[in-house]
GROMACS .gro file of C-alpha atoms in nm:
model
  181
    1UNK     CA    1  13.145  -0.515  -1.163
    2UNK     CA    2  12.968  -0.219  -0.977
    3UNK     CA    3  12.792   0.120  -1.137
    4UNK     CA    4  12.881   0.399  -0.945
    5UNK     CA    5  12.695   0.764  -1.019
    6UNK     CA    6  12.729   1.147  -0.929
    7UNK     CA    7  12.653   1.136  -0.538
    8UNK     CA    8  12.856   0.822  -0.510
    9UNK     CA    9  12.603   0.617  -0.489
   10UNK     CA   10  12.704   0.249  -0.557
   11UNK     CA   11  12.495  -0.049  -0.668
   12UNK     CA   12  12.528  -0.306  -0.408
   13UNK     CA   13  12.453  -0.707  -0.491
   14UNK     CA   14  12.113  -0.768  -0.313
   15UNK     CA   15  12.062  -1.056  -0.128
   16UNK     CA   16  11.742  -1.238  -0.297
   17UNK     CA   17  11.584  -1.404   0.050
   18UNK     CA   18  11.552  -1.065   0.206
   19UNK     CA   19  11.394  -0.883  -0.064
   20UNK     CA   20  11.177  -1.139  -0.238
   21UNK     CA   21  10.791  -1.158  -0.297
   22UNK     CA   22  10.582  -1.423  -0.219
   23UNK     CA   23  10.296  -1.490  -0.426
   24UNK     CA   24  10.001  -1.745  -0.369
   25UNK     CA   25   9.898  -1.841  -0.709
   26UNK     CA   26   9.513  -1.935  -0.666
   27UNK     CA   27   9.321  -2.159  -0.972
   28UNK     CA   28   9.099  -2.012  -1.175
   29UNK     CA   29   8.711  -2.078  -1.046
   30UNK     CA   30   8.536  -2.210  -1.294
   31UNK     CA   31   8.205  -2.410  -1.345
   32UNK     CA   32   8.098  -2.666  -1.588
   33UNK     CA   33   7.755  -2.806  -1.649
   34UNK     CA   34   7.745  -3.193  -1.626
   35UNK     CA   35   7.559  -3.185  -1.958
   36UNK     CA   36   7.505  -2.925  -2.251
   37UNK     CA   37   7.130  -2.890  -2.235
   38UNK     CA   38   6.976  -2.607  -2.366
   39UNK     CA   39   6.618  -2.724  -2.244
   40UNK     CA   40   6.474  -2.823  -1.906
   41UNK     CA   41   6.147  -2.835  -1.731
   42UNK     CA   42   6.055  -2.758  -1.363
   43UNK     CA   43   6.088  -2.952  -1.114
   44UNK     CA   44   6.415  -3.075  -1.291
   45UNK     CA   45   6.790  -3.060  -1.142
   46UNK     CA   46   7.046  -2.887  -1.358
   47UNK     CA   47   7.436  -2.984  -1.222
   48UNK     CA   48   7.757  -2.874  -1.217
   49UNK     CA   49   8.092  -2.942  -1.176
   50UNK     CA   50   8.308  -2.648  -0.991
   51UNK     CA   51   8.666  -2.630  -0.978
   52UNK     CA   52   8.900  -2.410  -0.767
   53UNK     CA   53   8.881  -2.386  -0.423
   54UNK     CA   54   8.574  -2.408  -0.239
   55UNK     CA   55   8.373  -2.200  -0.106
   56UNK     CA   56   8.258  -2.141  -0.397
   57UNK     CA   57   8.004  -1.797  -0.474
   58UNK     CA   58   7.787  -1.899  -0.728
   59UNK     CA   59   7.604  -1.613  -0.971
   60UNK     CA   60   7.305  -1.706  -1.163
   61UNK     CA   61   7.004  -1.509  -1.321
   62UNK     CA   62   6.630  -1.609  -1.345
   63UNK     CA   63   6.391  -1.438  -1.578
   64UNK     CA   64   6.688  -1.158  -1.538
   65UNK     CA   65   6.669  -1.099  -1.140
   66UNK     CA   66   7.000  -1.165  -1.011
   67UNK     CA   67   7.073  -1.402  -0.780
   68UNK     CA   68   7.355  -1.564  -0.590
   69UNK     CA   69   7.445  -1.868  -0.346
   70UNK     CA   70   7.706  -1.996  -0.154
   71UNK     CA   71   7.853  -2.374  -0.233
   72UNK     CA   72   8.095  -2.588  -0.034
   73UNK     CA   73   8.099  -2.888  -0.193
   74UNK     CA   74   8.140  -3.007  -0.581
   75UNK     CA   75   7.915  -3.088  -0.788
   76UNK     CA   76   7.611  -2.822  -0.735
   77UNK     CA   77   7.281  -2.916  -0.778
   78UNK     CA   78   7.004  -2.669  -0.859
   79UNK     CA   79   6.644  -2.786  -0.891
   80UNK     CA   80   6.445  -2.566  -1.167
   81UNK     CA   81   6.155  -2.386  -0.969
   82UNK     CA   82   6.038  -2.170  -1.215
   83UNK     CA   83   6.002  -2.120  -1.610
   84UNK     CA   84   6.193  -1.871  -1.798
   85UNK     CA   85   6.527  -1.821  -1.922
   86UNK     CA   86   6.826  -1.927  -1.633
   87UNK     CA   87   7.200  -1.803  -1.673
   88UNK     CA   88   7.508  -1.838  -1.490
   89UNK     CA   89   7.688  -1.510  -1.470
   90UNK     CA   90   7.975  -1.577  -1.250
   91UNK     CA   91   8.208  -1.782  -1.007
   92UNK     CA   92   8.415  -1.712  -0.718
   93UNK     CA   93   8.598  -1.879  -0.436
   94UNK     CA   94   8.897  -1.741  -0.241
   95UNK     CA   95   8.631  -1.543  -0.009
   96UNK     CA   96   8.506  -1.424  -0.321
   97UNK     CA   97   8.839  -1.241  -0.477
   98UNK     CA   98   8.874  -1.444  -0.741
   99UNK     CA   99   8.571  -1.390  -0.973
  100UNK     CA  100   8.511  -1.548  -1.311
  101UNK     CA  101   8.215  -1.426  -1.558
  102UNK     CA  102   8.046  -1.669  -1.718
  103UNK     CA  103   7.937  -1.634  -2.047
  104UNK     CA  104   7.810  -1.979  -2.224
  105UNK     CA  105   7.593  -2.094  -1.954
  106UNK     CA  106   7.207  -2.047  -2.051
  107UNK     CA  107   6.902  -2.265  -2.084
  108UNK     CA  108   6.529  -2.238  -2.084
  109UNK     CA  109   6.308  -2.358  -1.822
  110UNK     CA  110   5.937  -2.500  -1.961
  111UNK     CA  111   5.634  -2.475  -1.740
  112UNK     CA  112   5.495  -2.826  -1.694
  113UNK     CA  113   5.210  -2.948  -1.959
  114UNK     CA  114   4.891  -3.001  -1.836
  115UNK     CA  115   4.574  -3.052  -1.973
  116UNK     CA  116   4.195  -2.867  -1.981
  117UNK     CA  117   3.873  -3.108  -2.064
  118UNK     CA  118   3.578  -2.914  -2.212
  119UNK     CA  119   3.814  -2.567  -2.118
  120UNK     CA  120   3.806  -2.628  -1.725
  121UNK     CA  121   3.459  -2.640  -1.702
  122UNK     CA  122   3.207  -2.941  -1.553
  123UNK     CA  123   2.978  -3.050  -1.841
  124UNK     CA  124   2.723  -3.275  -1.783
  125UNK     CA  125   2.565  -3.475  -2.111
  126UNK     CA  126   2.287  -3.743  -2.136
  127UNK     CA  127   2.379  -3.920  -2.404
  128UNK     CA  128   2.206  -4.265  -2.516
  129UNK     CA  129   2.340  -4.600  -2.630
  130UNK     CA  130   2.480  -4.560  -2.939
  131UNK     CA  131   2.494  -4.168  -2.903
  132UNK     CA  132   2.814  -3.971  -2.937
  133UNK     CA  133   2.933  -3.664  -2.716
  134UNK     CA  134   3.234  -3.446  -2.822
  135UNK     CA  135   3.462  -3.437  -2.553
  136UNK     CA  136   3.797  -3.081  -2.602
  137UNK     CA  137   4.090  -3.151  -2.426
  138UNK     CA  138   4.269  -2.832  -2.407
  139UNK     CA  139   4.651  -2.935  -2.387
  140UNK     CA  140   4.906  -2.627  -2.230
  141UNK     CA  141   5.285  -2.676  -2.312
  142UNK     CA  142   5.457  -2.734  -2.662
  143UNK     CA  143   5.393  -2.990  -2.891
  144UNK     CA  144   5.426  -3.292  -2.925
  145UNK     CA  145   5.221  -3.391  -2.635
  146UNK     CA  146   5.104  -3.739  -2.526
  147UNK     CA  147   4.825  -3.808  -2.314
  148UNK     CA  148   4.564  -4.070  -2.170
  149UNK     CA  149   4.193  -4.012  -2.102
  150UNK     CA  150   3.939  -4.243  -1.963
  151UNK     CA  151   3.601  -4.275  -1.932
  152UNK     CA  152   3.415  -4.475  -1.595
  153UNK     CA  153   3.130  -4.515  -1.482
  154UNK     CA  154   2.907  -4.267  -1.329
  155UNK     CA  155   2.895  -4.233  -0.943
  156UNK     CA  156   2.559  -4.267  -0.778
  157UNK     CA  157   2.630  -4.091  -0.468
  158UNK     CA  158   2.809  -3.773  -0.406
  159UNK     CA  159   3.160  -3.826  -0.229
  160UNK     CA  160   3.096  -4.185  -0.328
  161UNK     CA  161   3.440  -4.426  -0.431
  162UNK     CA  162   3.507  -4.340  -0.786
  163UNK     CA  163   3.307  -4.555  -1.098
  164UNK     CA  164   3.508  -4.854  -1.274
  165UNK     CA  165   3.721  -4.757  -1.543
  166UNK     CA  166   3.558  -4.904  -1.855
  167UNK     CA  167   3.782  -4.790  -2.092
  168UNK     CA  168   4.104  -4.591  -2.120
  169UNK     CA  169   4.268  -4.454  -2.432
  170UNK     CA  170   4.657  -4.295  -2.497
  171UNK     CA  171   4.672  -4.017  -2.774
  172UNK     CA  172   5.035  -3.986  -2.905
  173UNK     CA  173   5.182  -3.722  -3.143
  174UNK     CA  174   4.979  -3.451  -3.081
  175UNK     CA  175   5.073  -3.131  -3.256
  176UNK     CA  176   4.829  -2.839  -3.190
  177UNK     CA  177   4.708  -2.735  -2.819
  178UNK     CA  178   4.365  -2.841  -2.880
  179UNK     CA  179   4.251  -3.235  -2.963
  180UNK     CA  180   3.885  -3.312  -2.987
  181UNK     CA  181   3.736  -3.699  -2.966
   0.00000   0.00000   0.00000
């Protein structure tokens, strides 16, 4: 019933209100992408769903310069602004003490395709009925692309309204950067 040593000092029978510990258990922060894309393109909006408590710190990479931002409301929205390779690296809330790294959320950002006729330069041709003209269309992006071209009349005064369209063609499945007609 009660230990007792050398110096006579004995164990008393603590009273658990006065010497107890409160602790404030806090959620984990974590972040989840709404879907598991591993591809986007600019101008498009990745989202996320954050749990814990808000605010939320937010720690991302693009093209490996580190970056961070501040969230106070779930989901997050980020709009791709630039190609290269994007990463979440971290989350915190809880005036940022409680940080999570981040380790499976990565994706690729692709440039937007666009398209060069006769390599970006203005080529003028005089061709006669019946007469063909080879026309390059220089396509920048990854395959497959898909594109229309189409061909109008010529305008008989500079700064003039544009010719009518007299005919217009779509060119699917193409596989190489480079399609010639």
């Amino acid at each position: 019933e009660s230990v007792q040593d050398t110096l006579n000092c004995a164990h008393s029978t603590l009273d658990p209100l006065s010497n107890s510990i409160w602790v404030d258990v806090a959620e984990t922060a974590a972040i989840v992408p709404f879907d598991r894309r591993i591809d986007y393109c600019v101008g498009e909006t990745a989202q996320f769903q954050l749990e814990g408590t808000p605010p939320w710190n937010i720690g991302y990479l693009i093209n490996g310069k580190s970056y961070s931002h501040e969230v106070k409301v779930s989901p997050f929205s980020l709009v791709q602004q630039q190609p290269g390779e994007f990463t979440i690296t971290s989350i915190a809330h809880q005036q940022k003490l409680c940080k999570t790294a981040v380790a499976d959320i990565h994706f690729t950002v692709h440039p937007l395709p666009s398209a060069q006729v006769g390599h970006g330069k203005r080529i003028y041709q005089d061709i006669h009925e019946g007469d063909q003209a080879e026309i390059v269309f220089t396509l920048i992006g990854e395959p497959p692309f898909t594109f229309t071209y189409q061909r109008s009349e010529l305008v008989s005064k500079k700064g003039g309204k544009p010719g009518k369209v007299l005919e217009t063609h779509t060119v699917s499945r193409v596989m190489t950067n480079e399609y010639s007609v």
